[in-house]
Amino acid sequence: MEKSEIKPFIAKRVAKEMHDGDVVNLGIGLPTMVPDYLDESVQITLQSENGFLGLAAVDESNPDGKYIVNAGGQPAGIAKDGMFFDSATSFGIIRGGHVDATVLGSLQVAENGDIANWIIPGKMVPGMGGAMDLVVGAKKVIVAMEHTQKGAPKILKKCTLPLTAQKQVNLIVTEMGVIEVTDNGLVLKEINPEFTVEQVQEATEATLTVADDLKSMIDGSPIK
């Protein structure tokens, strides 16, 4: 798979996890691509921790648009039925369990659902942002990321970086497959047909259990 194809491929598969009427929080980077691949029948409401419900694409016709930014500081827009509110209300929505799903990237994910996605010791970062609250408050936590970092596994037996939260990840989507986090470990539910199960396991430090009904992550067809 070409490098340029990886992020769109992951975002397209994550979009299938969205349901009509969901309130969804998207992390910066790859997750922001997910709405581009939603089925036409699916309408979601985007929540942003800096104070939005109804976050939308940039509206060039809005003279006040230059004042609207998402949680990553990038230019954004607001839907016609959207709303602004203060940070306390925004995090009340998150902590109150009103976000159906959050999609975010990660540096590492452990086989028990631990997530480390906010800092590499010794490197400057602006802060944790809303990640700690989102992974605990959202009903479903989806990690959308490349399977490895310069060839090194990112799905591990145990995270070695500072944790964002413990045991909160529900689903991992990479360019190699779709992996569910269960009480009994990681289950490979879908696979990119460009790879074999053996190749996916080689790129994963944690042990994967292969689902009996393993499917293609492209079209959902059974993998024999």
mmCIF file of C-alpha atoms in Angstrom:
data_model
loop_
_atom_site.group_PDB
_atom_site.id
_atom_site.type_symbol
_atom_site.label_atom_id
_atom_site.label_comp_id
_atom_site.label_asym_id
_atom_site.label_seq_id
_atom_site.Cartn_x
_atom_site.Cartn_y
_atom_site.Cartn_z
ATOM 1 C CA MET A 1 0.000 0.000 0.000
ATOM 2 C CA GLU A 2 1.328 3.439 -0.978
ATOM 3 C CA LYS A 3 2.009 5.819 1.913
ATOM 4 C CA SER A 4 -0.448 8.351 0.501
ATOM 5 C CA GLU A 5 -3.230 5.747 0.510
ATOM 6 C CA ILE A 6 -2.967 4.745 4.155
ATOM 7 C CA LYS A 7 -4.787 7.568 5.959
ATOM 8 C CA PRO A 8 -7.747 7.742 3.539
ATOM 9 C CA PHE A 9 -8.032 3.936 3.710
ATOM 10 C CA ILE A 10 -8.209 3.992 7.503
ATOM 11 C CA ALA A 11 -10.637 6.929 7.587
ATOM 12 C CA LYS A 12 -12.955 5.205 5.105
ATOM 13 C CA ARG A 13 -13.162 2.111 7.302
ATOM 14 C CA VAL A 14 -13.683 4.133 10.493
ATOM 15 C CA ALA A 15 -16.596 5.932 8.808
ATOM 16 C CA LYS A 16 -18.469 2.613 8.745
ATOM 17 C CA GLU A 17 -18.530 2.686 12.568
ATOM 18 C CA MET A 18 -20.598 5.883 12.575
ATOM 19 C CA HIS A 19 -24.379 5.672 12.971
ATOM 20 C CA ASP A 20 -27.067 8.139 11.986
ATOM 21 C CA GLY A 21 -27.663 10.614 14.818
ATOM 22 C CA ASP A 22 -24.361 9.961 16.604
ATOM 23 C CA VAL A 23 -22.561 12.743 18.448
ATOM 24 C CA VAL A 24 -18.900 12.256 17.553
ATOM 25 C CA ASN A 25 -15.648 13.879 18.633
ATOM 26 C CA LEU A 26 -12.774 13.680 16.148
ATOM 27 C CA GLY A 27 -9.137 14.081 17.106
ATOM 28 C CA ILE A 28 -6.768 16.148 14.989
ATOM 29 C CA GLY A 29 -5.093 14.714 11.907
ATOM 30 C CA LEU A 30 -6.362 11.476 10.380
ATOM 31 C CA PRO A 31 -9.695 11.396 12.316
ATOM 32 C CA THR A 32 -10.801 14.670 10.694
ATOM 33 C CA MET A 33 -10.958 12.803 7.361
ATOM 34 C CA VAL A 34 -13.700 10.442 8.565
ATOM 35 C CA PRO A 35 -16.724 12.651 7.601
ATOM 36 C CA ASP A 36 -15.497 12.654 3.984
ATOM 37 C CA TYR A 37 -16.330 8.946 3.766
ATOM 38 C CA LEU A 38 -19.687 8.776 5.536
ATOM 39 C CA ASP A 39 -22.549 7.053 3.760
ATOM 40 C CA GLU A 40 -25.080 9.604 2.491
ATOM 41 C CA SER A 41 -27.718 8.115 4.803
ATOM 42 C CA VAL A 42 -25.624 8.790 7.903
ATOM 43 C CA GLN A 43 -25.763 12.218 9.541
ATOM 44 C CA ILE A 44 -23.577 12.799 12.596
ATOM 45 C CA THR A 45 -23.116 15.813 14.853
ATOM 46 C CA LEU A 46 -19.504 16.749 15.485
ATOM 47 C CA GLN A 47 -18.588 17.875 18.990
ATOM 48 C CA SER A 48 -15.379 19.747 19.706
ATOM 49 C CA GLU A 49 -14.013 20.144 23.210
ATOM 50 C CA ASN A 50 -13.267 23.833 22.707
ATOM 51 C CA GLY A 51 -17.019 24.522 22.677
ATOM 52 C CA PHE A 52 -18.988 23.288 19.646
ATOM 53 C CA LEU A 53 -21.872 21.049 18.701
ATOM 54 C CA GLY A 54 -22.290 21.012 14.948
ATOM 55 C CA LEU A 55 -18.703 21.577 13.867
ATOM 56 C CA ALA A 56 -18.545 21.722 10.076
ATOM 57 C CA ALA A 57 -16.265 22.442 7.159
ATOM 58 C CA VAL A 58 -15.009 25.989 6.636
ATOM 59 C CA ASP A 59 -17.698 28.264 5.210
ATOM 60 C CA GLU A 60 -15.938 30.805 3.009
ATOM 61 C CA SER A 61 -19.105 32.921 2.787
ATOM 62 C CA ASN A 62 -19.293 33.473 6.552
ATOM 63 C CA PRO A 63 -17.591 36.787 7.432
ATOM 64 C CA ASP A 64 -17.101 35.569 11.005
ATOM 65 C CA GLY A 65 -15.563 32.307 9.845
ATOM 66 C CA LYS A 66 -12.050 33.492 10.558
ATOM 67 C CA TYR A 67 -12.856 33.359 14.276
ATOM 68 C CA ILE A 68 -13.941 29.699 14.249
ATOM 69 C CA VAL A 69 -11.285 27.061 14.938
ATOM 70 C CA ASN A 70 -11.471 23.452 16.054
ATOM 71 C CA ALA A 71 -9.720 21.978 19.084
ATOM 72 C CA GLY A 72 -6.500 21.681 17.085
ATOM 73 C CA GLY A 73 -6.528 25.373 16.190
ATOM 74 C CA GLN A 74 -7.435 24.689 12.568
ATOM 75 C CA PRO A 75 -10.029 26.784 10.683
ATOM 76 C CA ALA A 76 -13.524 25.295 10.931
ATOM 77 C CA GLY A 77 -17.171 26.098 10.314
ATOM 78 C CA ILE A 78 -20.434 25.687 12.183
ATOM 79 C CA ALA A 79 -23.606 23.977 10.952
ATOM 80 C CA LYS A 80 -26.801 26.042 10.660
ATOM 81 C CA ASP A 81 -28.246 24.268 13.692
ATOM 82 C CA GLY A 82 -24.919 24.197 15.533
ATOM 83 C CA MET A 83 -24.080 25.983 18.739
ATOM 84 C CA PHE A 84 -21.214 27.465 20.727
ATOM 85 C CA PHE A 85 -20.718 27.176 24.479
ATOM 86 C CA ASP A 86 -18.050 27.517 27.122
ATOM 87 C CA SER A 87 -15.414 24.944 27.995
ATOM 88 C CA ALA A 88 -17.197 23.876 31.182
ATOM 89 C CA THR A 89 -20.343 22.976 29.230
ATOM 90 C CA SER A 90 -18.292 21.232 26.569
ATOM 91 C CA PHE A 91 -16.546 18.996 29.061
ATOM 92 C CA GLY A 92 -19.831 18.460 30.884
ATOM 93 C CA ILE A 93 -21.145 16.941 27.645
ATOM 94 C CA ILE A 94 -18.067 14.717 27.382
ATOM 95 C CA ARG A 95 -17.889 13.675 31.027
ATOM 96 C CA GLY A 96 -21.641 13.198 31.167
ATOM 97 C CA GLY A 97 -21.471 10.403 28.602
ATOM 98 C CA HIS A 98 -23.257 12.296 25.825
ATOM 99 C CA VAL A 99 -20.607 11.654 23.146
ATOM 100 C CA ASP A 100 -21.395 8.442 21.269
ATOM 101 C CA ALA A 101 -17.917 7.948 19.842
ATOM 102 C CA THR A 102 -14.506 9.522 19.817
ATOM 103 C CA VAL A 103 -11.971 8.827 17.086
ATOM 104 C CA LEU A 104 -8.366 9.644 17.831
ATOM 105 C CA GLY A 105 -4.855 8.693 16.911
ATOM 106 C CA SER A 106 -2.395 7.091 19.278
ATOM 107 C CA LEU A 107 1.277 6.532 19.864
ATOM 108 C CA GLN A 108 0.663 3.174 21.537
ATOM 109 C CA VAL A 109 -2.237 0.904 22.465
ATOM 110 C CA ALA A 110 -1.915 -2.065 24.827
ATOM 111 C CA GLU A 111 -3.687 -5.404 24.544
ATOM 112 C CA ASN A 112 -5.885 -4.532 27.541
ATOM 113 C CA GLY A 113 -7.087 -1.261 25.981
ATOM 114 C CA ASP A 114 -4.624 1.114 27.637
ATOM 115 C CA ILE A 115 -3.862 4.121 25.448
ATOM 116 C CA ALA A 116 -0.822 6.418 25.299
ATOM 117 C CA ASN A 117 -1.391 9.214 22.819
ATOM 118 C CA TRP A 118 -0.319 12.517 24.265
ATOM 119 C CA ILE A 119 3.423 12.744 24.912
ATOM 120 C CA ILE A 120 6.822 11.278 24.144
ATOM 121 C CA PRO A 121 9.046 12.130 27.142
ATOM 122 C CA GLY A 122 11.552 14.843 26.288
ATOM 123 C CA LYS A 123 9.512 16.281 23.417
ATOM 124 C CA MET A 124 7.572 19.521 23.671
ATOM 125 C CA VAL A 125 3.783 19.263 23.437
ATOM 126 C CA PRO A 126 1.079 21.873 24.091
ATOM 127 C CA GLY A 127 -0.673 19.568 26.564
ATOM 128 C CA MET A 128 -3.004 16.593 26.799
ATOM 129 C CA GLY A 129 -5.984 18.540 25.490
ATOM 130 C CA GLY A 130 -9.313 16.757 25.872
ATOM 131 C CA ALA A 131 -8.009 13.240 25.218
ATOM 132 C CA MET A 132 -8.051 12.107 28.857
ATOM 133 C CA ASP A 133 -11.695 13.124 29.274
ATOM 134 C CA LEU A 134 -12.792 11.882 25.861
ATOM 135 C CA VAL A 135 -11.475 8.343 26.160
ATOM 136 C CA VAL A 136 -13.167 7.967 29.536
ATOM 137 C CA GLY A 137 -16.403 9.837 28.744
ATOM 138 C CA ALA A 138 -17.237 8.661 25.211
ATOM 139 C CA LYS A 139 -19.390 5.564 24.819
ATOM 140 C CA LYS A 140 -17.040 4.125 22.177
ATOM 141 C CA VAL A 141 -13.335 4.815 21.746
ATOM 142 C CA ILE A 142 -11.900 4.157 18.284
ATOM 143 C CA VAL A 143 -8.176 4.463 17.671
ATOM 144 C CA ALA A 144 -7.370 5.251 14.034
ATOM 145 C CA MET A 145 -3.644 4.998 13.359
ATOM 146 C CA GLU A 146 -0.932 3.480 11.222
ATOM 147 C CA HIS A 147 -0.057 -0.009 12.416
ATOM 148 C CA THR A 148 3.628 0.688 13.025
ATOM 149 C CA GLN A 149 5.963 3.644 13.536
ATOM 150 C CA LYS A 150 9.046 3.322 11.350
ATOM 151 C CA GLY A 151 8.585 -0.448 11.482
ATOM 152 C CA ALA A 152 8.184 -0.607 15.264
ATOM 153 C CA PRO A 153 4.890 -2.035 16.615
ATOM 154 C CA LYS A 154 2.412 0.406 18.155
ATOM 155 C CA ILE A 155 0.026 -2.288 19.393
ATOM 156 C CA LEU A 156 1.818 -3.696 22.398
ATOM 157 C CA LYS A 157 1.505 -6.063 25.318
ATOM 158 C CA LYS A 158 2.023 -3.054 27.575
ATOM 159 C CA CYS A 159 2.438 0.650 26.784
ATOM 160 C CA THR A 160 5.874 2.090 27.505
ATOM 161 C CA LEU A 161 4.857 5.757 27.121
ATOM 162 C CA PRO A 162 2.891 7.790 29.698
ATOM 163 C CA LEU A 163 -0.749 6.695 29.607
ATOM 164 C CA THR A 164 -3.681 8.826 28.598
ATOM 165 C CA ALA A 165 -6.068 6.333 30.214
ATOM 166 C CA GLN A 166 -6.321 2.687 31.208
ATOM 167 C CA LYS A 167 -8.527 0.066 29.553
ATOM 168 C CA GLN A 168 -10.633 2.481 27.503
ATOM 169 C CA VAL A 169 -10.022 1.556 23.845
ATOM 170 C CA ASN A 170 -12.789 -0.445 22.164
ATOM 171 C CA LEU A 171 -11.590 -0.682 18.575
ATOM 172 C CA ILE A 172 -8.330 -0.200 16.673
ATOM 173 C CA VAL A 173 -8.394 0.510 12.930
ATOM 174 C CA THR A 174 -5.131 0.491 10.978
ATOM 175 C CA GLU A 175 -4.158 -0.016 7.358
ATOM 176 C CA MET A 176 -3.652 -3.717 8.163
ATOM 177 C CA GLY A 177 -6.861 -4.581 9.946
ATOM 178 C CA VAL A 178 -9.663 -3.945 12.416
ATOM 179 C CA ILE A 179 -8.916 -5.145 15.929
ATOM 180 C CA GLU A 180 -11.433 -5.357 18.764
ATOM 181 C CA VAL A 181 -10.298 -5.015 22.369
ATOM 182 C CA THR A 182 -12.012 -7.666 24.512
ATOM 183 C CA ASP A 183 -11.694 -8.958 28.065
ATOM 184 C CA ASN A 184 -9.777 -11.894 26.587
ATOM 185 C CA GLY A 185 -7.343 -9.805 24.560
ATOM 186 C CA LEU A 186 -7.182 -8.497 21.012
ATOM 187 C CA VAL A 187 -9.325 -10.034 18.282
ATOM 188 C CA LEU A 188 -8.538 -9.480 14.607
ATOM 189 C CA LYS A 189 -12.038 -9.027 13.159
ATOM 190 C CA GLU A 190 -11.166 -7.743 9.692
ATOM 191 C CA ILE A 191 -8.031 -7.738 7.585
ATOM 192 C CA ASN A 192 -6.783 -5.755 4.610
ATOM 193 C CA PRO A 193 -6.503 -8.399 1.858
ATOM 194 C CA GLU A 194 -3.122 -6.943 0.881
ATOM 195 C CA PHE A 195 -1.727 -8.559 4.034
ATOM 196 C CA THR A 196 -1.742 -12.037 5.517
ATOM 197 C CA VAL A 197 -2.691 -12.822 9.105
ATOM 198 C CA GLU A 198 0.949 -13.725 9.695
ATOM 199 C CA GLN A 199 2.107 -10.315 8.485
ATOM 200 C CA VAL A 200 -0.366 -8.535 10.752
ATOM 201 C CA GLN A 201 0.829 -10.557 13.748
ATOM 202 C CA GLU A 202 4.485 -9.881 12.889
ATOM 203 C CA ALA A 203 3.753 -6.148 12.967
ATOM 204 C CA THR A 204 1.967 -6.480 16.324
ATOM 205 C CA GLU A 205 3.751 -7.114 19.626
ATOM 206 C CA ALA A 206 0.547 -8.173 21.396
ATOM 207 C CA THR A 207 -0.923 -11.565 20.582
ATOM 208 C CA LEU A 208 -3.886 -11.490 18.229
ATOM 209 C CA THR A 209 -6.752 -13.952 18.239
ATOM 210 C CA VAL A 210 -8.183 -14.342 14.750
ATOM 211 C CA ALA A 211 -11.975 -14.200 14.599
ATOM 212 C CA ASP A 212 -13.678 -17.332 13.281
ATOM 213 C CA ASP A 213 -15.588 -15.129 10.835
ATOM 214 C CA LEU A 214 -12.618 -13.004 9.713
ATOM 215 C CA LYS A 215 -13.702 -10.564 7.018
ATOM 216 C CA SER A 216 -12.156 -8.218 4.482
ATOM 217 C CA MET A 217 -12.017 -4.654 5.801
ATOM 218 C CA ILE A 218 -12.671 -3.432 2.253
ATOM 219 C CA ASP A 219 -16.004 -5.056 1.442
ATOM 220 C CA GLY A 220 -16.839 -7.257 4.438
ATOM 221 C CA SER A 221 -16.533 -10.477 2.466
ATOM 222 C CA PRO A 222 -15.370 -13.623 4.333
ATOM 223 C CA ILE A 223 -11.657 -14.385 4.352
ATOM 224 C CA LYS A 224 -10.988 -18.067 3.810
#
